[in-house]
Each structure stands twice: as structure tokens, then as C-alpha cells.
Protein backbone atom coordinates (compact mmCIF):
# COMPACT_ATOMS: atom_id res chain seq x y z
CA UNK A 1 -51.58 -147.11 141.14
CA UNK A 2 -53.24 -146.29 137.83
CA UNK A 3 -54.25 -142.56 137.16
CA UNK A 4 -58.11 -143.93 137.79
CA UNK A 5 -57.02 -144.97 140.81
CA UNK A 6 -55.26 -141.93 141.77
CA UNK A 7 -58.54 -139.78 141.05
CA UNK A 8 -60.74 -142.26 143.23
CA UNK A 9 -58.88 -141.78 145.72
CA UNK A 10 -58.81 -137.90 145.57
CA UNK A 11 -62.57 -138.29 145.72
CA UNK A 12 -62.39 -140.29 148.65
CA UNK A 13 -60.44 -137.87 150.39
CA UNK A 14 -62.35 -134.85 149.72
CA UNK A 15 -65.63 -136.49 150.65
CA UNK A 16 -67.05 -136.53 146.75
CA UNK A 17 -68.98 -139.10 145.41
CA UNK A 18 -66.44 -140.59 142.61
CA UNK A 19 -69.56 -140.24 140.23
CA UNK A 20 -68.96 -136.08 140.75
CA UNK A 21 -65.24 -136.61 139.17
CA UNK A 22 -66.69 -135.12 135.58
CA UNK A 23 -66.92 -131.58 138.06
CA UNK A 24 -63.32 -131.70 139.12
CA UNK A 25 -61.53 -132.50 135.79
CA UNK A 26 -59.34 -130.72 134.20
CA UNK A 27 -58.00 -129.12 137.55
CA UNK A 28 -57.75 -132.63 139.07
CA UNK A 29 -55.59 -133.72 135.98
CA UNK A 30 -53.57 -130.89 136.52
CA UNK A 31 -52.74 -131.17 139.83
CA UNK A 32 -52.19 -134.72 139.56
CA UNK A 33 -49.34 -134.27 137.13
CA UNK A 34 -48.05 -131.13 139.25
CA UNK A 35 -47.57 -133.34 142.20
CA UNK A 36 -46.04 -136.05 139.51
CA UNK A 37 -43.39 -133.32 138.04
CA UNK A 38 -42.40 -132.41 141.56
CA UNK A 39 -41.50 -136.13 142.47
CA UNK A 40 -39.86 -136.78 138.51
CA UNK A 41 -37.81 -133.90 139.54
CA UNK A 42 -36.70 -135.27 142.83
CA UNK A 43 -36.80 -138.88 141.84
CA UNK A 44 -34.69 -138.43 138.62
CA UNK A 45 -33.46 -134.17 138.39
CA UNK A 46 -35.61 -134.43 135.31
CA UNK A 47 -39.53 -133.39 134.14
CA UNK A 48 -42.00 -134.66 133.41
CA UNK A 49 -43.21 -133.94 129.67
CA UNK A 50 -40.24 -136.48 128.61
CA UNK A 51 -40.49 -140.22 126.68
CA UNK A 52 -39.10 -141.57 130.29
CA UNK A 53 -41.70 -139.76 132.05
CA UNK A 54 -44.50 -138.80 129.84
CA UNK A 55 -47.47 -136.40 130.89
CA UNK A 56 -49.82 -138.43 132.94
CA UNK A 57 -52.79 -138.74 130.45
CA UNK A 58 -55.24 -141.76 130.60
CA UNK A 59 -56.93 -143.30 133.57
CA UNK A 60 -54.69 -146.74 132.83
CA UNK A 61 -51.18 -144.46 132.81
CA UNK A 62 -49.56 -145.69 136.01
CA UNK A 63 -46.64 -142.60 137.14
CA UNK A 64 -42.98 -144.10 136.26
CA UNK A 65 -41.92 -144.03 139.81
CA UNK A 66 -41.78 -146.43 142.59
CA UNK A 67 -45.07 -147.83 143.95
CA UNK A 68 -44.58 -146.64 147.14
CA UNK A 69 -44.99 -143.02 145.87
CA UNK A 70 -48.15 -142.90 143.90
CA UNK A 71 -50.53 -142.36 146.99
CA UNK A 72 -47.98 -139.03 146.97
CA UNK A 73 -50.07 -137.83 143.84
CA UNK A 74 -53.69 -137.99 145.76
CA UNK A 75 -52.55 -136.53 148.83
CA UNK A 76 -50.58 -133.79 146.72
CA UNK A 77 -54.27 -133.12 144.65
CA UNK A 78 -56.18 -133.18 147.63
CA UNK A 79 -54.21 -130.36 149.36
CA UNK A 80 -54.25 -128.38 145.92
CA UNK A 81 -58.29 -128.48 146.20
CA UNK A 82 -58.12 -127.66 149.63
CA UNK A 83 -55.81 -125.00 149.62
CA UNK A 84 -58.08 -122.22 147.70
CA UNK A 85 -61.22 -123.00 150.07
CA UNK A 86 -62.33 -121.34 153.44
CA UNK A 87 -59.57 -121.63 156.51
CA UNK A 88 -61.56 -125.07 157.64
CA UNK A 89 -60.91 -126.63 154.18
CA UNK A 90 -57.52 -125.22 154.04
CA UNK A 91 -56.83 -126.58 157.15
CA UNK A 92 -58.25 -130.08 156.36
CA UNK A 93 -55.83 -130.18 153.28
CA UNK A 94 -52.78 -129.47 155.26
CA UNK A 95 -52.37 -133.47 156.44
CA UNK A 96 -51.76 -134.02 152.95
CA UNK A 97 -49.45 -131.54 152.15
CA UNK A 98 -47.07 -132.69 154.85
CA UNK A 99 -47.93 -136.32 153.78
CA UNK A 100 -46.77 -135.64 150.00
CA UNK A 101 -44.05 -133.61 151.82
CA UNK A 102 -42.46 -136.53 153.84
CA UNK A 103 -42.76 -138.52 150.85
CA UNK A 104 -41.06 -136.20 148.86
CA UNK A 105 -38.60 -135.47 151.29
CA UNK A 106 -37.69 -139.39 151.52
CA UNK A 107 -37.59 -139.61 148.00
CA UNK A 108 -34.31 -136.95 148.37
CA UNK A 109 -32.84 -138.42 151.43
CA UNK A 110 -32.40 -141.38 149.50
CA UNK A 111 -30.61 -139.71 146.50
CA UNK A 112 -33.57 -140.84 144.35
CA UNK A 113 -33.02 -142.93 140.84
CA UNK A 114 -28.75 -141.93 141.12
CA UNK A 115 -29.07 -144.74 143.91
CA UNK A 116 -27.77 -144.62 147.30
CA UNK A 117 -24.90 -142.56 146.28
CA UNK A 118 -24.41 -140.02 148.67
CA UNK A 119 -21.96 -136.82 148.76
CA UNK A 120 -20.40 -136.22 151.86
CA UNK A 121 -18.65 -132.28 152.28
CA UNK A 122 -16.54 -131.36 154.97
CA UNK A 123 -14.95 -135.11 155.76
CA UNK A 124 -11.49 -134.77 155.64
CA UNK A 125 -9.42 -137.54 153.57
């Protein structure tokens, strides 16, 4: 998904009218590239705000992470818009906190970019 993309769909999800975007930027930028740093960091134990993973900046940036991730970044902005609202909104955001939360979960189940390399403790050899 392209950053564009991304924000549509953040739209979508709140109930805006994708034409009402101009009244959500920067903070939709912002927590776009929060939810992106959180995933970098479990993807790859780095940041974002590196040449591998720049700052996501335009609307044709696409995240450096697998595809199957990116909807991760609208459900993760949604909840952030949500979660500063009345208990109702709050409570409508919550499905996509846990929905950027399994994904990012997954993401460190599966030992991320280092592969399927996993460390097992307390085996004896």
C-alpha cells in the first residue's frame, strides 16, 4: 500500500469523506509513521528515521515492510484518532488497536526480518 492509500483508508474507517483529509494532516502523518516505527522496530530491532527505513513522507512512499502489514498502519491511525474522543469513539477505535496488535504480535512470533530463527531456553542438550 502507498502512503495515499494508507490515508484513504483511515478516512474510510473513521467515517470522513477522503476530501476532509486536508483537516486531519499533520496528526494523521504522524500517527501513520508511529504505527510504522513500532512495526520497523519489531520487523527489523531498528527505527525508522534510517536510509533502510526512511520517514514515511509522500503519498507514493510505500512502508519497507511486507505487504501483508501495511493495512497495520490504518488500523494503528485509526485507533490513535479514536483514542482521545468520547468513551463511544474510544470504544469504536479499540477493534483496531487489537487488529494492529495481532499484526504486530505475528510480526514477533515469527522472529521478523532475522528469519525463522528461533531461540529456544530451558531445552537441555
Amino acid at each position: 500500500m502507498t502512503v495515499a492509500e494508507i490515508k484513504n483508508e483511515v478516512m474510510f474507517q473513521t467515517n470522513n469523506d477522503v476530501e476532509d483529509l486536508g483537516d486531519f494532516l499533520p496528526y494523521l502523518m504522524d500517527y501513520i509513521n508511529e504505527g510504522y516505527d513500532l512495526l520497523v522496530n519489531a520487523w527489523a530491532s531498528a527505527h525508522i528515521h534510517t536510509e533502510e527505513y526512511p520517514k514515511l513522507v509522500l503519498d507514493t512512499d510505500v512502508p519497507n515492510l511486507p505487504e501483508w502489514t501495511h493495512r497495520a498502519l490504518s488500523d494503528w491511525a485509526t485507533w490513535l484518532g479514536y483514542r482521545n474522543g468520547n468513551p463511544s469513539k474510544q470504544n469504536r477505535g479499540f477493534q483496531f488497536k487489537m487488529a494492529f496488535e495481532e499484526v504486530l504480535a505475528k510480526i514477533k512470533s515469527e522472529g521478523g526480518i532475522k528469519g525463522r530463527v528461533r531461540n529456544f531456553y530451558n531445552i537441555p542438550r
